[in-house]
Short mmCIF file of C-alpha atoms in Angstrom, two decimals:
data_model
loop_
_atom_site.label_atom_id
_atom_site.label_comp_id
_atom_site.label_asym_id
_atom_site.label_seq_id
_atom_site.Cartn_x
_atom_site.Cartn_y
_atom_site.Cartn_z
CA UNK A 1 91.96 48.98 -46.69
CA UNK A 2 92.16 48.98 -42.88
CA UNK A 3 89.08 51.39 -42.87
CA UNK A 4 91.66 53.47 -45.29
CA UNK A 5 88.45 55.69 -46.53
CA UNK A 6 87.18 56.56 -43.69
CA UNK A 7 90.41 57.77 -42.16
CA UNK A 8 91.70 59.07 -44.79
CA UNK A 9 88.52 61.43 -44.68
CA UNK A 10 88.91 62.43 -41.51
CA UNK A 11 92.55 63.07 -42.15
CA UNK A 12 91.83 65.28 -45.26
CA UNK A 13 89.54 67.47 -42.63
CA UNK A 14 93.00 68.13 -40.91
CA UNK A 15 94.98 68.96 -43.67
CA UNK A 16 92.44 71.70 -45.29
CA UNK A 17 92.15 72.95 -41.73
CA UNK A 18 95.62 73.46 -41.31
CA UNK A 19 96.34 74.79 -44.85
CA UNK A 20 93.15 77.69 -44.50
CA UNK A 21 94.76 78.26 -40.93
CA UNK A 22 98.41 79.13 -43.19
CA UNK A 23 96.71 81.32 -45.97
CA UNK A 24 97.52 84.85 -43.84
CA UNK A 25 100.31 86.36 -43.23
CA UNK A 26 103.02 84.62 -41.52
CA UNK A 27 105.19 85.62 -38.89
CA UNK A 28 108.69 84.26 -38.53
CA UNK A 29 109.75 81.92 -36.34
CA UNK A 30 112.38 79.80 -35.62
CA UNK A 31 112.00 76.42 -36.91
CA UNK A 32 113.54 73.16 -34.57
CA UNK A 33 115.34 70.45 -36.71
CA UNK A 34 116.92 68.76 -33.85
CA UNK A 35 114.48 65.71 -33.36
CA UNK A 36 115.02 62.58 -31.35
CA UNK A 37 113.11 60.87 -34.13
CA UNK A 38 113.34 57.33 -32.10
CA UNK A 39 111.68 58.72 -29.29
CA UNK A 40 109.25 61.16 -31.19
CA UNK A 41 107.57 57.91 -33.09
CA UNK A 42 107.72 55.29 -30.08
CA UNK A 43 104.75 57.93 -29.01
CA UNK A 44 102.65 56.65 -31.93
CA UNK A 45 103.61 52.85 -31.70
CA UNK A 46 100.85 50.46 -31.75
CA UNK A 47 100.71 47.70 -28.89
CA UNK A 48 98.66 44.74 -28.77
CA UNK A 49 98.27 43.22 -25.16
CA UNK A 50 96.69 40.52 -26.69
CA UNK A 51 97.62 38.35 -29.90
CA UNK A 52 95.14 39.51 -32.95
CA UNK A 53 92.70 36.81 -33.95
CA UNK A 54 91.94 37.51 -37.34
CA UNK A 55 93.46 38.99 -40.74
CA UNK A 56 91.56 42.68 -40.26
CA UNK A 57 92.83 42.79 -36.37
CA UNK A 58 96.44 42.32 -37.54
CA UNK A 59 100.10 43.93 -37.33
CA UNK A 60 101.54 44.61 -41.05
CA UNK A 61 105.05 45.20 -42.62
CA UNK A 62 105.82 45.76 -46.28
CA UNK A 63 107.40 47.86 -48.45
CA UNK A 64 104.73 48.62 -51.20
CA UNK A 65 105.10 45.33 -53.24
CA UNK A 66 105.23 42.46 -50.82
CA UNK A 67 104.34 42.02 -47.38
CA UNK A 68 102.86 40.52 -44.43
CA UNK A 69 99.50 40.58 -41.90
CA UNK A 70 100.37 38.89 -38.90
CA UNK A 71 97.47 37.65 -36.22
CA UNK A 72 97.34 34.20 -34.91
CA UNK A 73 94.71 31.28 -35.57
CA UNK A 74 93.66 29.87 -32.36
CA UNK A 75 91.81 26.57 -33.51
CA UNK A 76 94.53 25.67 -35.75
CA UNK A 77 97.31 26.78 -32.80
CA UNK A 78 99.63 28.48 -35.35
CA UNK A 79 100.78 32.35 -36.36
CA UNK A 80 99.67 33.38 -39.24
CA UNK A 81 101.73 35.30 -41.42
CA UNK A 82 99.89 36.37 -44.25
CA UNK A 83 101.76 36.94 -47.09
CA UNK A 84 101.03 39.22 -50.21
CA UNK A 85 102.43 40.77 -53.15
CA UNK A 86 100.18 43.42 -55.05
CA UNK A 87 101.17 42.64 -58.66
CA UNK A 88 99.77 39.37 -58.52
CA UNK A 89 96.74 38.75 -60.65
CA UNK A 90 95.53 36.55 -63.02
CA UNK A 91 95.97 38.21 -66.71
CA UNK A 92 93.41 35.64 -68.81
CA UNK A 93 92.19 38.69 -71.43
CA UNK A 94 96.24 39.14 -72.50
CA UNK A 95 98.07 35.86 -72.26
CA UNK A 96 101.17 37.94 -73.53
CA UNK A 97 101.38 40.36 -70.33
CA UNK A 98 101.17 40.76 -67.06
CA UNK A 99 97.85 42.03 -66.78
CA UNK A 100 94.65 42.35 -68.74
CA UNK A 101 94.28 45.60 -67.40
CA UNK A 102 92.97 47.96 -69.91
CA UNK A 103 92.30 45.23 -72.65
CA UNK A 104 88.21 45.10 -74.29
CA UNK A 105 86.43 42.59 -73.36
CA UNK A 106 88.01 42.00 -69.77
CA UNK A 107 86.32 42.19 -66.45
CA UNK A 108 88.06 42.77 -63.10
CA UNK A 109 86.69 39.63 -61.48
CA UNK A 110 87.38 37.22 -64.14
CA UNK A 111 90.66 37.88 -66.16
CA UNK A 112 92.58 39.65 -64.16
CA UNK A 113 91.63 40.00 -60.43
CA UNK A 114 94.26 39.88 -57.16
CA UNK A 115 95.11 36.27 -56.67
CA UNK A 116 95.65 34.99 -52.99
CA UNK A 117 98.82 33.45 -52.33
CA UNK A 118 99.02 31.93 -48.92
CA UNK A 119 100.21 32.24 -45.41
CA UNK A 120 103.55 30.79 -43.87
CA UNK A 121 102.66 29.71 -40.55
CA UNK A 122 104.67 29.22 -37.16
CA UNK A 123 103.66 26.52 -34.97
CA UNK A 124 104.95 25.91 -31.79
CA UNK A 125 105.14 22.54 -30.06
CA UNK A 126 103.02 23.85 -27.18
CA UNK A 127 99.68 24.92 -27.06
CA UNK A 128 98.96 28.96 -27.44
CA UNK A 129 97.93 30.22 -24.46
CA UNK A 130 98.63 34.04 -24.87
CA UNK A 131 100.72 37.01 -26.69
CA UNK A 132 101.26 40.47 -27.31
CA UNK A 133 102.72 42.39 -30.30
CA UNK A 134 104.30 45.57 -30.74
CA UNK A 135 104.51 47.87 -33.68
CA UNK A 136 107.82 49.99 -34.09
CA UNK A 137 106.86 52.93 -36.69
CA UNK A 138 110.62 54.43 -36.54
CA UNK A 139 112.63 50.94 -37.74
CA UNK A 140 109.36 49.87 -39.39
CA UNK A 141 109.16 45.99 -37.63
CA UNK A 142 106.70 44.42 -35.31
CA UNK A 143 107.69 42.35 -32.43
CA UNK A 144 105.69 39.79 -30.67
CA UNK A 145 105.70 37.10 -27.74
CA UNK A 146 103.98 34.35 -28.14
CA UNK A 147 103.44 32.28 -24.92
CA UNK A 148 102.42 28.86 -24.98
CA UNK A 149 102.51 25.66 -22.42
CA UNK A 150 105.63 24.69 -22.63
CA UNK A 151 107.32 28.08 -22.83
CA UNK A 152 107.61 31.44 -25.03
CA UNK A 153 108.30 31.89 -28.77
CA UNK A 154 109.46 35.45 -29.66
CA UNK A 155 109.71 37.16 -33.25
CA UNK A 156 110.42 40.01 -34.92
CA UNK A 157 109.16 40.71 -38.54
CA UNK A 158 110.02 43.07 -41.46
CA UNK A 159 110.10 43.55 -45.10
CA UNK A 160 113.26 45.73 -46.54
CA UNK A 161 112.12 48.01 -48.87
CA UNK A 162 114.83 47.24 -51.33
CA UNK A 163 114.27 43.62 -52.04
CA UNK A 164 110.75 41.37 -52.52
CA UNK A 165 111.59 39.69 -49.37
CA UNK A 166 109.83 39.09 -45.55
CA UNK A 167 112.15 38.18 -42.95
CA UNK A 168 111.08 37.04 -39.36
CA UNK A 169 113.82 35.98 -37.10
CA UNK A 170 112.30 33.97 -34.01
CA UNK A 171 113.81 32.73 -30.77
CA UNK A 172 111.96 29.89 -28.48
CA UNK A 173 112.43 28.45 -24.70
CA UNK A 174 109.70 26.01 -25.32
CA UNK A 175 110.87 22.61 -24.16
CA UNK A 176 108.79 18.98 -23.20
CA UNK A 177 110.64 17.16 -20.56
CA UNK A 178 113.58 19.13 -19.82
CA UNK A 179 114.56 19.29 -23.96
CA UNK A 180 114.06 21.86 -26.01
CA UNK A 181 110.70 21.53 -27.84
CA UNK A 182 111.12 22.44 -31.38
CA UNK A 183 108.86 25.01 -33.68
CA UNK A 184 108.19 24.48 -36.95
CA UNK A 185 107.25 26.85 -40.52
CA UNK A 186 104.00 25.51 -42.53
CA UNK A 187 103.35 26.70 -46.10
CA UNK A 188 99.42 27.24 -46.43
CA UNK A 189 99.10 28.24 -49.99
CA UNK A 190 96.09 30.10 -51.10
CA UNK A 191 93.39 29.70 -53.74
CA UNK A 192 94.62 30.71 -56.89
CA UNK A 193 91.52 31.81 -58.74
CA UNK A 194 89.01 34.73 -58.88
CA UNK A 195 88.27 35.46 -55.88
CA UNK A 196 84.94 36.13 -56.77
CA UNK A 197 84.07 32.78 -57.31
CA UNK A 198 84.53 31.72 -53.92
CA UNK A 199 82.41 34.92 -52.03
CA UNK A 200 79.79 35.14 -54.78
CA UNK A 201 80.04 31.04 -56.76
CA UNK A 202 76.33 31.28 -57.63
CA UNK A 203 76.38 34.73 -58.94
CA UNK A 204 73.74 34.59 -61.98
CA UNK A 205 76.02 31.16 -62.59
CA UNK A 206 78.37 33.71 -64.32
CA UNK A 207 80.98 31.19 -63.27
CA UNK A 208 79.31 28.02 -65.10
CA UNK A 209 82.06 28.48 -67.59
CA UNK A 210 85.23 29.29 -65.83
CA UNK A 211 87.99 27.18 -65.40
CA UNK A 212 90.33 26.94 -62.15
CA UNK A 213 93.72 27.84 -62.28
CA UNK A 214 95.81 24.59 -61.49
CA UNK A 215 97.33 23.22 -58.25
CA UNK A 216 100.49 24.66 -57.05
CA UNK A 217 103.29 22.61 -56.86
CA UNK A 218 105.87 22.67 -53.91
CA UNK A 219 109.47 21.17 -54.57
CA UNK A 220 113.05 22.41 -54.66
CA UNK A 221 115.22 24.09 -56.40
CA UNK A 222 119.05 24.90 -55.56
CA UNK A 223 118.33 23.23 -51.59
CA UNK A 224 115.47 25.76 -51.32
CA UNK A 225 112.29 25.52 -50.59
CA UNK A 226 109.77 26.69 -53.31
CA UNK A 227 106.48 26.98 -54.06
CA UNK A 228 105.24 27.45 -57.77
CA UNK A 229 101.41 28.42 -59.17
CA UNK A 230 100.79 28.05 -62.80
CA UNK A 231 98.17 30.11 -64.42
CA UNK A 232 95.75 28.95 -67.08
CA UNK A 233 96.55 32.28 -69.39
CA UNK A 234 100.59 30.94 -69.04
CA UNK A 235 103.58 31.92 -66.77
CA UNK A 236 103.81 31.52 -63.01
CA UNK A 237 104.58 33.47 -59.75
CA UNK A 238 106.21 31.35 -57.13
CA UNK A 239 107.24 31.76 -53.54
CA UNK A 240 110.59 30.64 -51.90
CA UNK A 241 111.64 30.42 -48.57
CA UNK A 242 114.57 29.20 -46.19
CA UNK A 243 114.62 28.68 -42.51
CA UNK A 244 118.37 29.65 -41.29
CA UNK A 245 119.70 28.21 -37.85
CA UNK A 246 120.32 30.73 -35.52
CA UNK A 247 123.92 30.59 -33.26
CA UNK A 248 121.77 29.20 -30.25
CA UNK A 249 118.98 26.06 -29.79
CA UNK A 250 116.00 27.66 -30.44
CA UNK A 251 116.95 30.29 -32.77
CA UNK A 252 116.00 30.74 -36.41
CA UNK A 253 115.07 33.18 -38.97
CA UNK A 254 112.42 33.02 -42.10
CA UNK A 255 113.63 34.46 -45.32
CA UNK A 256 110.72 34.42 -47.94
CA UNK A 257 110.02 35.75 -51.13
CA UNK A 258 107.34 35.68 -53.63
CA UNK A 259 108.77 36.66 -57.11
CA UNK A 260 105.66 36.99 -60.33
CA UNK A 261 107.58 37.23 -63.82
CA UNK A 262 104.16 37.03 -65.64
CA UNK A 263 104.33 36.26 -68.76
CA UNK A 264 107.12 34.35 -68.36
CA UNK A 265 106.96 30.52 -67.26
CA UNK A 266 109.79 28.77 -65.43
CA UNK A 267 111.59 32.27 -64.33
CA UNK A 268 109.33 33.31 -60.98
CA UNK A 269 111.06 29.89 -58.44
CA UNK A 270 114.45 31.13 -60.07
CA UNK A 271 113.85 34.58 -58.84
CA UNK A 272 112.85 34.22 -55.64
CA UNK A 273 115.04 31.71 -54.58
CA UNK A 274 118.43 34.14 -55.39
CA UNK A 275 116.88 36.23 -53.68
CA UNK A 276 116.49 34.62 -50.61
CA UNK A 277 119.76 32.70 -50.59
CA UNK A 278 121.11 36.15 -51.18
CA UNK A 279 119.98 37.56 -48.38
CA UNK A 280 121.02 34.49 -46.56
CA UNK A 281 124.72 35.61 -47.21
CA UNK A 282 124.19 38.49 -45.92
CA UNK A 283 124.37 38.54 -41.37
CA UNK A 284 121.88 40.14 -39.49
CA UNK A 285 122.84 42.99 -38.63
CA UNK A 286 123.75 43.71 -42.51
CA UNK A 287 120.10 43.19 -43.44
CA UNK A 288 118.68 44.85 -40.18
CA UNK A 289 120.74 48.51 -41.31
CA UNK A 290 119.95 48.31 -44.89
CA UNK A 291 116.40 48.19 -44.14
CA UNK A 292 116.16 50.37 -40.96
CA UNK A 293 118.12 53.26 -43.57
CA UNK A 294 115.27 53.29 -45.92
CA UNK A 295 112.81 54.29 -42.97
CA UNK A 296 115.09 56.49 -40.83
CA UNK A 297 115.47 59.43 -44.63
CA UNK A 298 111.54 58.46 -45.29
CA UNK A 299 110.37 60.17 -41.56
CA UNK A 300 112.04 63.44 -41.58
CA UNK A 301 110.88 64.67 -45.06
CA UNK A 302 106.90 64.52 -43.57
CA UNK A 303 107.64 66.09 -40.17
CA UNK A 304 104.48 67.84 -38.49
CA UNK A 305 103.04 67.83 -35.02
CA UNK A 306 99.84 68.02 -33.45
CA UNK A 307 98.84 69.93 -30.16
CA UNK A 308 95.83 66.75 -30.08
CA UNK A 309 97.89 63.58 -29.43
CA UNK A 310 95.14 61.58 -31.32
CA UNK A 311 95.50 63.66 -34.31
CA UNK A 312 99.47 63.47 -34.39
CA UNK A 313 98.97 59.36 -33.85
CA UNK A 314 96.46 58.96 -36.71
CA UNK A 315 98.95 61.39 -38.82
CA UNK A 316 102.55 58.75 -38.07
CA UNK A 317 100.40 55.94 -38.52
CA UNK A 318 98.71 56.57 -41.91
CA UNK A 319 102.41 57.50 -43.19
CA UNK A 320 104.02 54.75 -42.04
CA UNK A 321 100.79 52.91 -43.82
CA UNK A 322 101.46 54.46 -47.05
CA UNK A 323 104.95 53.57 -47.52
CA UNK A 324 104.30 49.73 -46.96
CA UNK A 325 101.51 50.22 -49.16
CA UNK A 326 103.02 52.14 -52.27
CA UNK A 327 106.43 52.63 -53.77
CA UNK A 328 107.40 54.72 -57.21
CA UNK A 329 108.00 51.22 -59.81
CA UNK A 330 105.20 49.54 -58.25
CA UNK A 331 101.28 49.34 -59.11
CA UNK A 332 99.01 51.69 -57.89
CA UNK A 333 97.42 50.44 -55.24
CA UNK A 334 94.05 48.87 -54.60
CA UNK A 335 92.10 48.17 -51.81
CA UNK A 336 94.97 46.08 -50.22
CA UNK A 337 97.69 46.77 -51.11
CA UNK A 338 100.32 44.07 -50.00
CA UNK A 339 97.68 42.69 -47.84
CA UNK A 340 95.29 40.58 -50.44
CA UNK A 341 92.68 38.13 -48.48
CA UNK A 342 90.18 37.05 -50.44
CA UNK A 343 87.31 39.00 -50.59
CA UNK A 344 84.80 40.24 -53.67
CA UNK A 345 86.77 43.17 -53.97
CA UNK A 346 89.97 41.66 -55.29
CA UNK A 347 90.58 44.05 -57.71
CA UNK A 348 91.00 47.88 -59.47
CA UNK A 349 88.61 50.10 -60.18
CA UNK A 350 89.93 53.08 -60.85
CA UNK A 351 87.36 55.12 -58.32
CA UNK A 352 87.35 57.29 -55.42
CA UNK A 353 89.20 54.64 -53.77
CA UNK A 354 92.67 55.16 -55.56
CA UNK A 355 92.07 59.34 -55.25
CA UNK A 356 91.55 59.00 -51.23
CA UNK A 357 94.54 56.61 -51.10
CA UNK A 358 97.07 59.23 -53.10
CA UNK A 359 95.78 62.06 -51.60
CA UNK A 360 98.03 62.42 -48.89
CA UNK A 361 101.14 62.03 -51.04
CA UNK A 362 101.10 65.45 -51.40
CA UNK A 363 101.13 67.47 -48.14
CA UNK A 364 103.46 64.84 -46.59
CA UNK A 365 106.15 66.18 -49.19
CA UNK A 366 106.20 62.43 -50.68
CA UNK A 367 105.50 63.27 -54.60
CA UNK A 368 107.87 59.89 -55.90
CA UNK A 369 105.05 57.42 -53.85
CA UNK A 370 101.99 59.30 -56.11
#
C-alpha cells in the first residue's frame, strides 16, 4: 500500500546497514532518554499546501482495524473521507464464518475478497476554492483548512486505537448574506461486491454466474443514523454515525463507526451505534487523551535517529504507518490495510507482500503488532 514495497525495501537496506555497522565491538557510551518527543516528530510531519485530489494522494488515520483516507473531490465540491475497516469481506465459500479464508474450493476474488464500504463526505455551502492539511505523527491526527467562497471550514480527524470509531470534529465561518452558511455530512456507500467484477467484469465471463450482494439499507436505530449491507452468504456489517453540535454556530463533530459481526445478522447496526453514542457521552477532551495515550507509550519503545534527515523522516513515517495499519487481535494485513478502494487486488495472498509489511516489526522493538 502507499508504495509500501518499495519503501519498505529501501528501508530494509537501512536496517542491515546499521545492524553489520553494530556486529564489532562496542564501546560504551552514554545513552540520552530525555526526549522532547513533541518536538522530535513535528520534524517528520507531513504538510500538504494544497488539498489532495485523489484517494492515493491522501492523509490517513487508523488504528489497524478501521480508518480513514482523506483528499477532497473537486467536481463533486465535497471532502472525502474514505472510510475502511480491514475485516470486511465477503465469506460466500463458509456461510457459517467470517471468512472463507482457507476453505477448498474458494478463490480470493469471488468468496471472500475486501468489500468497499463507502465514504462520509463534508460539503460545504460554498464552493472549494483551496486547502491545506497537516499530518501530526506525535498525537496521530491530521488537520486541515478547507477554504471555500463564502468562508473557511476547518477539521481535525482521528481514529482512537481502542474503539472501531473515526471522529472528525469541524468548525466553519462560512456564511451567505451575513448568516452563517451551514455544512452538511453525506453517506456515499460503496459497492458491496467483488471488487473484481467491477476492474476486470469481462474477465473470461468468469462472472456470468455471480450474483450481487444486495442494496444497503440506511435507516435508524436508537435516534442514530445507520447504515446496514446484507451479504448473500448471510450476516451484515453496518456503519453508524452521529453528527454532535458543537458549543458555538458552526461547530460540530462526526462520530462514525463501522462494526462487521459476520456471521451474525441483525447484530453489526447494534454494535456500532453503542459505540458511537458511547463515545458521544464522553467530552472532548476525554476522547482526545485516551487516544493521544495510546500514541505518546507506542513512540518511545522504537526510538532511533538518523544523521540523513531523509532517512530519519522515511523511518517516523513508516512507524507511524504500521500502527494504523496493524494491531495484535486484528487480521494480518493486506495490501490496504484500513484503506480498501476498490481495485483488482482486494484481497490476501499470502506472498512477499505480507513478509515486507511485518518485517519491520522486529527492529522497531514492536513484536505484539507481528
Amino acid at each position: 500500500m502507499f508504495g509500501m514495497k518499495r519503501n519498505m525495501i529501501s528501508g530494509f537496506a537501512v536496517f542491515l546497514l546499521m545492524s553489520l555497522h553494530g556486529c564489532g565491538e562496542q564501546k560504551p557510551s552514554q545513552v540520552e532518554t530525555n526526549i522532547d518527543w513533541p518536538s522530535f516528530l513535528a520534524q517528520h510531519d507531513l504538510e500538504w499546501e494544497v488539498l489532495p485530489l485523489q484517494w492515493n494522494e491522501g492523509a490517513f488515520v487508523g488504528n489497524g482495524q478501521v480508518g480513514m483516507m482523506i483528499y477532497v473531490t473537486m467536481e463533486d465540491n465535497r471532502m472525502d473521507f474514505h472510510i475502511g475497516r480491514q475485516d470486511v469481506t465477503d465469506h460466500r465459500g463458509a456461510p457459517d464464518r467470517k471468512t472463507s479464508l482457507f476453505v477448498g474450493g474458494t478463490t480470493i476474488s469471488e468468496h471472500f475478497p475486501r468489500l468497499s464500504i463507502g465514504r462520509m463526505a463534508l460539503r460545504p455551502s460554498g464552493r472549494i476554492l483551496s486547502g491545506t492539511m497537516y499530518q501530526d505523527l506525535w498525537n496521530a491526527e491530521i488537520r486541515g483548512t478547507i477554504v471555500t467562497d463564502l468562508g473557511e471550514i476547518t477539521f481535525r480527524a482521528y481514529t482512537p486505537y481502542d474503539r472501531m470509531l473515526n471522529i472528525v470534529e469541524v468548525s466553519s465561518t462560512e456564511q451567505k448574506e451575513g448568516q452563517y452558511a451551514p455544512y452538511t455530512w453525506d453517506y456515499l456507500r460503496g459497492n458491496p461486491n467483488s471488487p473484481r467484477t467491477q476492474t476486470h467484469p469481462h474477465e473470461n465471463d468468469n462472472w456470468s454466474h455471480y450474483i450481487p450482494n444486495p442494496p444497503a439499507e440506511y435507516g435508524e436505530l436508537d435516534g442514530v443514523s445507520t447504515y446496514v449491507q446484507r451479504l448473500l452468504a448471510g450476516g451484515d456489517f453496518a456503519s453508524a454515525w452521529i453528527d454532535k453540535p458543537g458549543s458555538r454556530e458552526g461547530e460540530g463533530t462526526l462520530l462514525l463507526s463501522t462494526a462487521n459481526e459476520v456471521p451474525q445478522s441483525g447484530v453489526s447496526a447494534r454494535v456500532a451505534v453503542e459505540t458511537v453514542k458511547e463515545a458521544a457521552s464522553m467530552s472532548a477532551e476525554e476522547r482526545t487523551r485516551e487516544h493521544r495515550s495510546w500514541w505518546h507509550e507506542f513512540y518511545p519503545k522504537s526510538f532511533l535517529t538518523f544523521p540523513d534527515g531523509r532517512l530519519e523522516s522515511f523511518y517516523w513515517i513508516q512507524l507511524y504507518k504500521m500502527a494504523t495499519i496493524s494491531r495484535p487481535d486484528g487480521p494480518a494485513v493486506d495490501l490496504f490495510g484500513p484503506y480498501f478502494r476498490i481495485s483488482q487486488w482486494g484481497g490476501h495472498w499470502w506472498n512477499l507482500n505480507v513478509q515486507l509489511t511485518y518485517w519491520p516489526v522486529y527492529p522497531t522493538n514492536h513484536l505484539e503488532l507481528g
